């Protein structure tokens, strides 16, 4: 009994000691270490880049010739703020090759666990959110997918706790998890723990990173069906890295404690290469387990193997050393890292696979690839003796001009053919843009041929992470029954929105003929029921294999339906018995047995297009009587821009989306520039469109919209717009501009973007007042405004002399604002204190001047809006000029409710003020010193409604007297 009590006491004591809280210093150090590890493993977007997208946008051009269909694995993202995906993996179900699963690091739903499923061979995808293992975790780290031979699909991924504050209880929480499906991805059992660390982690706890699941799919293996997951373990205390591995023998339900495979290297996780990292396992035909990793300290490929199902391992060794990868640069928050494309972090991660085909003469062969060199290349080596010796490395791509990096290798389990996907910059002289390429070998890696897989280039710098340095660390590739499915991070959408990268795949049939090239149609005007089609035939299959004309046929589709089959080698065809003047969409495929090329497509019109061509409005001129004249170029071709327009009848004129009239023309008017007059009701801007009509009654496509001013453009002395009139002049207004009585300088109204509600995202709204001429004299524009806009939005005033080139630079003063430019705009209240007076001197010119107020919003965050009032054009400045004898001070708003402002000017003399009632009683008085904006704010909240005099004094001398009205 005493022994039991004593034992219980010792157990309770040890638990109490174990739960003794860390010191603040120790906790702070642990927090900093784990934050750095998590940011390195799963960087968070840097919102500064949403405010200022500093990367020059290189439009992602289409690749010169598209060989394979590209598919986005990411479906609807419209409700998501962050739409980034990277670090992808993909697998094919051996029991149903039309069923594929994929995954990626996915920032949707605050970095939840996402899996992508295809049931039609990769042609379409449906994304599923599997949630998170625990609340307030991120759980899409380093995902990988794999299928077992029975069709069970597995996805491995990591997760870790968010930091609520500097001393959050979840400091350092992290773990590795597995999800599984037995019904082709329809349903999933998720968040099965492989290893989990909960609660406050210390400097001696571990952070698990870079994991990849593998299944032993060899039927002859005594460990058939076993699952293996290796990963990199980091210990913050001494910055150690070590490669470890866990195993499951019950289809992923339970997992063994991790075994240590490599040596533990202190001080290595902060190395340029992240130390020992990215371990991958493959299994052999008799259950051998082979493991490789990037030994960054040695700049080599680490290797170890097990012959007893992962229980014991050979001593780790380096099987290949390599030249240092990429260019070493300092990345903010991460230290020195290897990079490509001037700033994107990248590394030389190896991939290993084994040929397990029972009938293959290459059974048991090990294949290895990795990236290396300052200008990176993809290297390949193989072992024929279980990894004891390895062949000399060879480069697998035919062009070494620029960068090739991020390889992933796969093997076709039915044929033993090899495929390696990678990023390649050979087609960009600047070595910035990348395309996914695939190298293919049908002889165990002795020879290789390569082909571009992507149909569009990407700029990996277009990512929203700190210094645009993170686009992922790896890609994916699956290979089954002759079809290769590479996956890669694709930036075609990020050109317009840094928060929108995707994961694409390509459907590559290695045995199919290449597509035909230069597919074209010739219109036969004299035979409107026929079209002449021509093309160039393929000479080889997808990866250069021999293709004879008798090996394939050409299959032609018209308007989505089968039309003709032609013998291989045929290079032209006359399609007859067509309906005249109709549009026809053609597709042509090269087909060899069951293998089909990508389609080549074209659109043409029998006898030419049905519709006449499109007119073009070139210029306009207004007059004092509001009669407006348009200059219009009449089309001379039909809409296909090939066939002569031989039956022209008239033009149709539309004003502000309403039909106005038809203008009859002669046949010989085609190609001419004519004038069209229109009588408008009043001065203002009008939107015009024209279209052409032919004798057969066909109306062509409408022209581009043309903004024309109706009225005479005059020299002016002074103009004021206070937006208080019930009917505003017909200014050019685009977007959400509306009058509002929420707030004003001159009662009762101002003009605002989306009053009484937050403005919309992705807006580009414009207010343009009537044009004018200044005759080379000094003129000024002033206005009051409140630009309560998100910091990545802007409001601006711009001028132009031709309506095409606009500038917001007024003699070195840039007119552009959001709420960060003025303290009063940064609170959450809309009141008179928000009004700010602006004034700009207009450029001296004899040309017509256009002025517009333009607002632009981003795609993420919105705010209150932009308010305008009292726009004034004058030859007299409202600015305070202390050099003048009579100093004028601007007082606004008037009437006022809670505040009134005195625009003092930073160079004005010291002044004071008195607020005096109409009976002469002093209500308030004091000194008036301008703030950084040259304004003094007088608080009126304790002043009764009524009329007052605001007297401005200098050394007790009255220098200005203003009548003001206080309203409630």
GROMACS .gro file of C-alpha atoms in nm, residues 538-876:
model
  339
  538UNK     CA    1   0.232   1.564  -8.822
  539UNK     CA    2   0.552   1.372  -8.890
  540UNK     CA    3   0.601   1.217  -8.545
  541UNK     CA    4   0.418   1.115  -8.229
  542UNK     CA    5   0.414   1.318  -7.907
  543UNK     CA    6   0.780   1.261  -7.817
  544UNK     CA    7   0.936   1.216  -8.159
  545UNK     CA    8   0.844   0.852  -8.222
  546UNK     CA    9   0.815   0.757  -8.589
  547UNK     CA   10   0.477   0.824  -8.752
  548UNK     CA   11   0.403   0.713  -9.108
  549UNK     CA   12   0.100   0.832  -9.305
  550UNK     CA   13  -0.051   0.483  -9.294
  551UNK     CA   14  -0.028   0.489  -8.913
  552UNK     CA   15  -0.301   0.746  -8.865
  553UNK     CA   16  -0.620   0.903  -9.000
  554UNK     CA   17  -0.749   1.260  -8.989
  555UNK     CA   18  -1.091   1.312  -8.834
  556UNK     CA   19  -1.278   1.634  -8.910
  557UNK     CA   20  -1.559   1.776  -8.697
  558UNK     CA   21  -1.789   2.058  -8.804
  559UNK     CA   22  -1.987   2.256  -8.546
  560UNK     CA   23  -1.916   1.990  -8.285
  561UNK     CA   24  -2.038   1.697  -8.495
  562UNK     CA   25  -1.844   1.435  -8.688
  563UNK     CA   26  -1.805   1.533  -9.056
  564UNK     CA   27  -1.534   1.330  -9.237
  565UNK     CA   28  -1.247   1.083  -9.193
  566UNK     CA   29  -0.951   1.138  -9.425
  567UNK     CA   30  -0.645   0.916  -9.486
  568UNK     CA   31  -0.320   1.009  -9.314
  569UNK     CA   32  -0.107   1.235  -9.530
  570UNK     CA   33  -0.408   1.422  -9.675
  571UNK     CA   34  -0.332   1.793  -9.655
  572UNK     CA   35  -0.639   1.965  -9.801
  573UNK     CA   36  -1.012   1.913  -9.826
  574UNK     CA   37  -1.303   2.098  -9.989
  575UNK     CA   38  -1.608   2.095  -9.763
  576UNK     CA   39  -1.920   2.129  -9.978
  577UNK     CA   40  -2.300   2.142  -9.954
  578UNK     CA   41  -2.281   2.407  -9.682
  579UNK     CA   42  -2.547   2.665  -9.605
  580UNK     CA   43  -2.425   2.993  -9.759
  581UNK     CA   44  -2.301   3.282  -9.545
  582UNK     CA   45  -2.300   3.075  -9.228
  583UNK     CA   46  -2.040   3.045  -8.956
  584UNK     CA   47  -1.868   2.706  -8.924
  585UNK     CA   48  -1.640   2.586  -8.642
  586UNK     CA   49  -1.397   2.312  -8.744
  587UNK     CA   50  -1.180   2.074  -8.542
  588UNK     CA   51  -0.931   1.831  -8.691
  589UNK     CA   52  -0.761   1.544  -8.503
  590UNK     CA   53  -0.481   1.310  -8.600
  591UNK     CA   54  -0.588   0.965  -8.476
  592UNK     CA   55  -0.371   0.653  -8.452
  593UNK     CA   56  -0.578   0.361  -8.324
  594UNK     CA   57  -0.719   0.472  -7.988
  595UNK     CA   58  -0.470   0.757  -7.952
  596UNK     CA   59  -0.574   1.105  -8.061
  597UNK     CA   60  -0.385   1.430  -8.091
  598UNK     CA   61  -0.500   1.761  -7.951
  599UNK     CA   62  -0.750   1.928  -8.184
  600UNK     CA   63  -0.657   2.215  -8.411
  601UNK     CA   64  -0.948   2.456  -8.448
  602UNK     CA   65  -1.064   2.729  -8.683
  603UNK     CA   66  -1.375   2.931  -8.763
  604UNK     CA   67  -1.477   3.038  -9.111
  605UNK     CA   68  -1.780   3.144  -9.313
  606UNK     CA   69  -1.910   2.985  -9.628
  607UNK     CA   70  -1.905   3.265  -9.886
  608UNK     CA   71  -1.787   3.499  -9.613
  609UNK     CA   72  -1.951   3.604  -9.289
  610UNK     CA   73  -2.319   3.681  -9.281
  611UNK     CA   74  -2.270   4.013  -9.102
  612UNK     CA   75  -2.122   4.327  -9.258
  613UNK     CA   76  -1.799   4.457  -9.106
  614UNK     CA   77  -1.789   4.706  -8.819
  615UNK     CA   78  -1.775   5.085  -8.878
  616UNK     CA   79  -1.537   5.300  -8.674
  617UNK     CA   80  -1.616   5.640  -8.518
  618UNK     CA   81  -1.303   5.853  -8.564
  619UNK     CA   82  -1.387   6.200  -8.427
  620UNK     CA   83  -1.666   6.434  -8.321
  621UNK     CA   84  -1.738   6.805  -8.314
  622UNK     CA   85  -2.004   6.991  -8.119
  623UNK     CA   86  -2.170   7.327  -8.184
  624UNK     CA   87  -2.348   7.601  -7.992
  625UNK     CA   88  -2.690   7.473  -8.103
  626UNK     CA   89  -2.604   7.124  -7.972
  627UNK     CA   90  -2.585   6.972  -8.318
  628UNK     CA   91  -2.308   6.716  -8.310
  629UNK     CA   92  -2.113   6.585  -8.611
  630UNK     CA   93  -1.944   6.242  -8.614
  631UNK     CA   94  -1.676   6.129  -8.857
  632UNK     CA   95  -1.721   5.758  -8.935
  633UNK     CA   96  -1.519   5.514  -9.141
  634UNK     CA   97  -1.748   5.284  -9.339
  635UNK     CA   98  -1.636   4.916  -9.355
  636UNK     CA   99  -1.530   4.763  -9.687
  637UNK     CA  100  -1.521   4.400  -9.570
  638UNK     CA  101  -1.765   4.167  -9.405
  639UNK     CA  102  -1.718   4.065  -9.039
  640UNK     CA  103  -1.460   3.801  -9.131
  641UNK     CA  104  -1.238   4.091  -9.253
  642UNK     CA  105  -1.166   3.889  -9.569
  643UNK     CA  106  -1.476   3.896  -9.788
  644UNK     CA  107  -1.553   4.218  -9.979
  645UNK     CA  108  -1.867   4.398  -9.857
  646UNK     CA  109  -2.050   4.418 -10.191
  647UNK     CA  110  -2.409   4.480 -10.075
  648UNK     CA  111  -2.383   4.774  -9.833
  649UNK     CA  112  -2.711   4.954  -9.763
  650UNK     CA  113  -2.691   5.182  -9.458
  651UNK     CA  114  -2.546   5.265  -9.115
  652UNK     CA  115  -2.744   5.256  -8.789
  653UNK     CA  116  -2.674   5.526  -8.529
  654UNK     CA  117  -2.726   5.466  -8.155
  655UNK     CA  118  -2.701   5.734  -7.886
  656UNK     CA  119  -2.684   5.638  -7.517
  657UNK     CA  120  -2.792   5.283  -7.609
  658UNK     CA  121  -3.102   5.400  -7.799
  659UNK     CA  122  -3.150   5.371  -8.175
  660UNK     CA  123  -3.159   5.717  -8.336
  661UNK     CA  124  -3.172   5.672  -8.713
  662UNK     CA  125  -3.044   5.499  -9.024
  663UNK     CA  126  -2.814   5.672  -9.272
  664UNK     CA  127  -2.863   5.547  -9.627
  665UNK     CA  128  -2.544   5.480  -9.826
  666UNK     CA  129  -2.441   5.386 -10.178
  667UNK     CA  130  -2.253   5.067 -10.269
  668UNK     CA  131  -1.950   5.279 -10.357
  669UNK     CA  132  -1.938   5.429 -10.005
  670UNK     CA  133  -1.752   5.126  -9.863
  671UNK     CA  134  -1.417   5.226  -9.711
  672UNK     CA  135  -1.498   5.600  -9.712
  673UNK     CA  136  -1.498   5.845  -9.422
  674UNK     CA  137  -1.838   6.014  -9.396
  675UNK     CA  138  -1.999   6.266  -9.162
  676UNK     CA  139  -2.314   6.194  -8.961
  677UNK     CA  140  -2.501   6.474  -8.782
  678UNK     CA  141  -2.715   6.437  -8.471
  679UNK     CA  142  -2.928   6.696  -8.290
  680UNK     CA  143  -2.898   6.657  -7.912
  681UNK     CA  144  -3.126   6.815  -7.654
  682UNK     CA  145  -2.865   6.988  -7.440
  683UNK     CA  146  -2.499   7.036  -7.372
  684UNK     CA  147  -2.320   6.730  -7.245
  685UNK     CA  148  -2.142   6.404  -7.312
  686UNK     CA  149  -2.312   6.140  -7.526
  687UNK     CA  150  -2.218   5.780  -7.599
  688UNK     CA  151  -2.242   5.678  -7.965
  689UNK     CA  152  -2.235   5.343  -8.145
  690UNK     CA  153  -2.273   5.269  -8.516
  691UNK     CA  154  -2.331   4.950  -8.713
  692UNK     CA  155  -2.356   4.860  -9.082
  693UNK     CA  156  -2.649   4.701  -9.266
  694UNK     CA  157  -2.654   4.517  -9.599
  695UNK     CA  158  -2.919   4.474  -9.867
  696UNK     CA  159  -3.009   4.130  -9.730
  697UNK     CA  160  -3.121   4.289  -9.402
  698UNK     CA  161  -2.819   4.176  -9.196
  699UNK     CA  162  -2.693   4.414  -8.930
  700UNK     CA  163  -2.324   4.390  -8.845
  701UNK     CA  164  -2.151   4.405  -8.510
  702UNK     CA  165  -2.172   4.736  -8.325
  703UNK     CA  166  -1.869   4.963  -8.312
  704UNK     CA  167  -1.670   5.050  -8.004
  705UNK     CA  168  -1.842   5.309  -7.784
  706UNK     CA  169  -1.738   5.665  -7.860
  707UNK     CA  170  -1.781   5.949  -7.609
  708UNK     CA  171  -1.869   6.278  -7.783
  709UNK     CA  172  -1.928   6.628  -7.640
  710UNK     CA  173  -2.225   6.822  -7.771
  711UNK     CA  174  -2.184   7.194  -7.727
  712UNK     CA  175  -1.939   7.469  -7.805
  713UNK     CA  176  -1.610   7.464  -7.618
  714UNK     CA  177  -1.545   7.817  -7.486
  715UNK     CA  178  -1.295   8.013  -7.283
  716UNK     CA  179  -1.427   8.061  -6.931
  717UNK     CA  180  -1.376   8.303  -6.645
  718UNK     CA  181  -1.516   8.099  -6.358
  719UNK     CA  182  -1.732   7.792  -6.312
  720UNK     CA  183  -1.864   7.625  -5.995
  721UNK     CA  184  -2.037   7.288  -5.950
  722UNK     CA  185  -2.186   7.225  -5.604
  723UNK     CA  186  -2.406   6.926  -5.703
  724UNK     CA  187  -2.713   7.089  -5.542
  725UNK     CA  188  -2.923   7.126  -5.857
  726UNK     CA  189  -3.210   6.875  -5.893
  727UNK     CA  190  -3.085   6.796  -6.243
  728UNK     CA  191  -2.709   6.789  -6.297
  729UNK     CA  192  -2.549   6.890  -6.626
  730UNK     CA  193  -2.490   6.597  -6.858
  731UNK     CA  194  -2.136   6.530  -6.740
  732UNK     CA  195  -1.968   6.205  -6.833
  733UNK     CA  196  -2.043   5.975  -6.539
  734UNK     CA  197  -1.932   5.614  -6.530
  735UNK     CA  198  -1.995   5.381  -6.239
  736UNK     CA  199  -2.154   5.439  -5.898
  737UNK     CA  200  -2.147   5.822  -5.873
  738UNK     CA  201  -2.466   5.963  -5.713
  739UNK     CA  202  -2.575   6.282  -5.529
  740UNK     CA  203  -2.600   6.239  -5.151
  741UNK     CA  204  -2.716   6.444  -4.852
  742UNK     CA  205  -2.502   6.245  -4.606
  743UNK     CA  206  -2.248   6.524  -4.588
  744UNK     CA  207  -2.179   6.841  -4.786
  745UNK     CA  208  -1.975   7.159  -4.790
  746UNK     CA  209  -2.250   7.366  -4.949
  747UNK     CA  210  -2.590   7.233  -4.850
  748UNK     CA  211  -2.778   7.023  -4.928
  749UNK     CA  212  -2.578   6.775  -5.138
  750UNK     CA  213  -2.240   6.647  -5.243
  751UNK     CA  214  -2.143   6.386  -5.504
  752UNK     CA  215  -2.018   6.044  -5.394
  753UNK     CA  216  -1.922   5.691  -5.494
  754UNK     CA  217  -2.190   5.448  -5.368
  755UNK     CA  218  -2.336   5.673  -5.094
  756UNK     CA  219  -2.477   5.511  -4.779
  757UNK     CA  220  -2.294   5.184  -4.845
  758UNK     CA  221  -1.944   5.061  -4.903
  759UNK     CA  222  -1.835   5.083  -5.265
  760UNK     CA  223  -1.792   4.767  -5.470
  761UNK     CA  224  -1.465   4.592  -5.543
  762UNK     CA  225  -1.296   4.606  -5.883
  763UNK     CA  226  -1.457   4.941  -5.976
  764UNK     CA  227  -1.317   5.206  -6.211
  765UNK     CA  228  -1.557   5.502  -6.187
  766UNK     CA  229  -1.522   5.841  -6.355
  767UNK     CA  230  -1.675   6.189  -6.335
  768UNK     CA  231  -1.572   6.420  -6.622
  769UNK     CA  232  -1.692   6.781  -6.639
  770UNK     CA  233  -1.739   6.978  -6.959
  771UNK     CA  234  -1.426   7.064  -7.162
  772UNK     CA  235  -1.292   7.418  -7.167
  773UNK     CA  236  -1.012   7.639  -7.302
  774UNK     CA  237  -0.778   7.856  -7.089
  775UNK     CA  238  -0.602   8.045  -7.372
  776UNK     CA  239  -0.259   7.994  -7.212
  777UNK     CA  240  -0.362   8.183  -6.895
  778UNK     CA  241  -0.321   8.082  -6.531
  779UNK     CA  242  -0.623   7.885  -6.414
  780UNK     CA  243  -0.690   7.675  -6.108
  781UNK     CA  244  -0.917   7.389  -6.013
  782UNK     CA  245  -1.021   7.356  -5.649
  783UNK     CA  246  -1.261   7.119  -5.478
  784UNK     CA  247  -1.348   6.971  -5.142
  785UNK     CA  248  -1.333   6.596  -5.097
  786UNK     CA  249  -1.315   6.308  -4.851
  787UNK     CA  250  -1.132   6.005  -4.992
  788UNK     CA  251  -1.226   5.738  -4.738
  789UNK     CA  252  -1.081   5.454  -4.941
  790UNK     CA  253  -0.895   5.134  -4.856
  791UNK     CA  254  -0.520   5.175  -4.869
  792UNK     CA  255  -0.491   4.967  -5.187
  793UNK     CA  256  -0.752   5.181  -5.365
  794UNK     CA  257  -0.710   5.533  -5.495
  795UNK     CA  258  -0.888   5.849  -5.603
  796UNK     CA  259  -0.726   6.082  -5.852
  797UNK     CA  260  -0.782   6.394  -6.061
  798UNK     CA  261  -0.649   6.383  -6.415
  799UNK     CA  262  -0.631   6.618  -6.712
  800UNK     CA  263  -0.598   6.559  -7.085
  801UNK     CA  264  -0.584   6.760  -7.405
  802UNK     CA  265  -0.687   6.476  -7.637
  803UNK     CA  266  -0.902   6.239  -7.429
  804UNK     CA  267  -0.647   5.959  -7.470
  805UNK     CA  268  -0.336   6.055  -7.271
  806UNK     CA  269  -0.417   6.147  -6.911
  807UNK     CA  270  -0.197   6.279  -6.631
  808UNK     CA  271  -0.243   6.347  -6.259
  809UNK     CA  272   0.087   6.536  -6.231
  810UNK     CA  273   0.015   6.906  -6.184
  811UNK     CA  274   0.364   7.062  -6.202
  812UNK     CA  275   0.513   6.800  -5.975
  813UNK     CA  276   0.211   6.770  -5.742
  814UNK     CA  277   0.053   6.426  -5.784
  815UNK     CA  278  -0.323   6.427  -5.729
  816UNK     CA  279  -0.389   6.082  -5.584
  817UNK     CA  280  -0.534   5.982  -5.245
  818UNK     CA  281  -0.673   5.718  -5.015
  819UNK     CA  282  -0.749   5.725  -4.643
  820UNK     CA  283  -0.382   5.696  -4.544
  821UNK     CA  284  -0.324   6.051  -4.674
  822UNK     CA  285  -0.528   6.239  -4.413
  823UNK     CA  286  -0.581   6.158  -4.042
  824UNK     CA  287  -0.951   6.249  -4.040
  825UNK     CA  288  -1.020   5.990  -4.309
  826UNK     CA  289  -0.883   5.709  -4.095
  827UNK     CA  290  -1.154   5.701  -3.829
  828UNK     CA  291  -1.485   5.525  -3.882
  829UNK     CA  292  -1.702   5.839  -3.874
  830UNK     CA  293  -1.824   6.043  -4.168
  831UNK     CA  294  -1.853   6.408  -4.066
  832UNK     CA  295  -1.754   6.760  -4.163
  833UNK     CA  296  -1.407   6.707  -4.027
  834UNK     CA  297  -1.342   6.480  -4.323
  835UNK     CA  298  -1.362   6.759  -4.582
  836UNK     CA  299  -1.025   6.852  -4.727
  837UNK     CA  300  -0.970   7.135  -4.972
  838UNK     CA  301  -0.751   7.070  -5.276
  839UNK     CA  302  -0.624   7.312  -5.538
  840UNK     CA  303  -0.415   7.258  -5.849
  841UNK     CA  304  -0.293   7.495  -6.117
  842UNK     CA  305  -0.394   7.381  -6.462
  843UNK     CA  306  -0.137   7.354  -6.740
  844UNK     CA  307  -0.114   7.655  -6.969
  845UNK     CA  308  -0.233   7.555  -7.313
  846UNK     CA  309  -0.435   7.670  -7.613
  847UNK     CA  310  -0.576   7.320  -7.651
  848UNK     CA  311  -0.903   7.201  -7.510
  849UNK     CA  312  -0.868   7.076  -7.152
  850UNK     CA  313  -1.056   6.782  -7.007
  851UNK     CA  314  -1.075   6.722  -6.632
  852UNK     CA  315  -1.192   6.401  -6.470
  853UNK     CA  316  -1.219   6.263  -6.117
  854UNK     CA  317  -1.144   5.892  -6.127
  855UNK     CA  318  -1.182   5.624  -5.860
  856UNK     CA  319  -1.035   5.272  -5.864
  857UNK     CA  320  -1.099   4.988  -5.618
  858UNK     CA  321  -0.914   4.660  -5.568
  859UNK     CA  322  -1.050   4.305  -5.565
  860UNK     CA  323  -1.015   4.244  -5.193
  861UNK     CA  324  -1.108   4.513  -4.941
  862UNK     CA  325  -1.354   4.803  -4.972
  863UNK     CA  326  -1.439   5.107  -4.759
  864UNK     CA  327  -1.681   5.399  -4.729
  865UNK     CA  328  -1.627   5.595  -5.051
  866UNK     CA  329  -1.515   5.921  -5.213
  867UNK     CA  330  -1.713   6.240  -5.159
  868UNK     CA  331  -1.680   6.554  -5.376
  869UNK     CA  332  -1.825   6.903  -5.341
  870UNK     CA  333  -1.782   7.258  -5.470
  871UNK     CA  334  -1.563   7.201  -5.774
  872UNK     CA  335  -1.442   7.543  -5.883
  873UNK     CA  336  -1.258   7.651  -6.198
  874UNK     CA  337  -1.115   8.002  -6.166
  875UNK     CA  338  -0.831   8.233  -6.256
  876UNK     CA  339  -0.803   8.310  -5.886
   0.00000   0.00000   0.00000
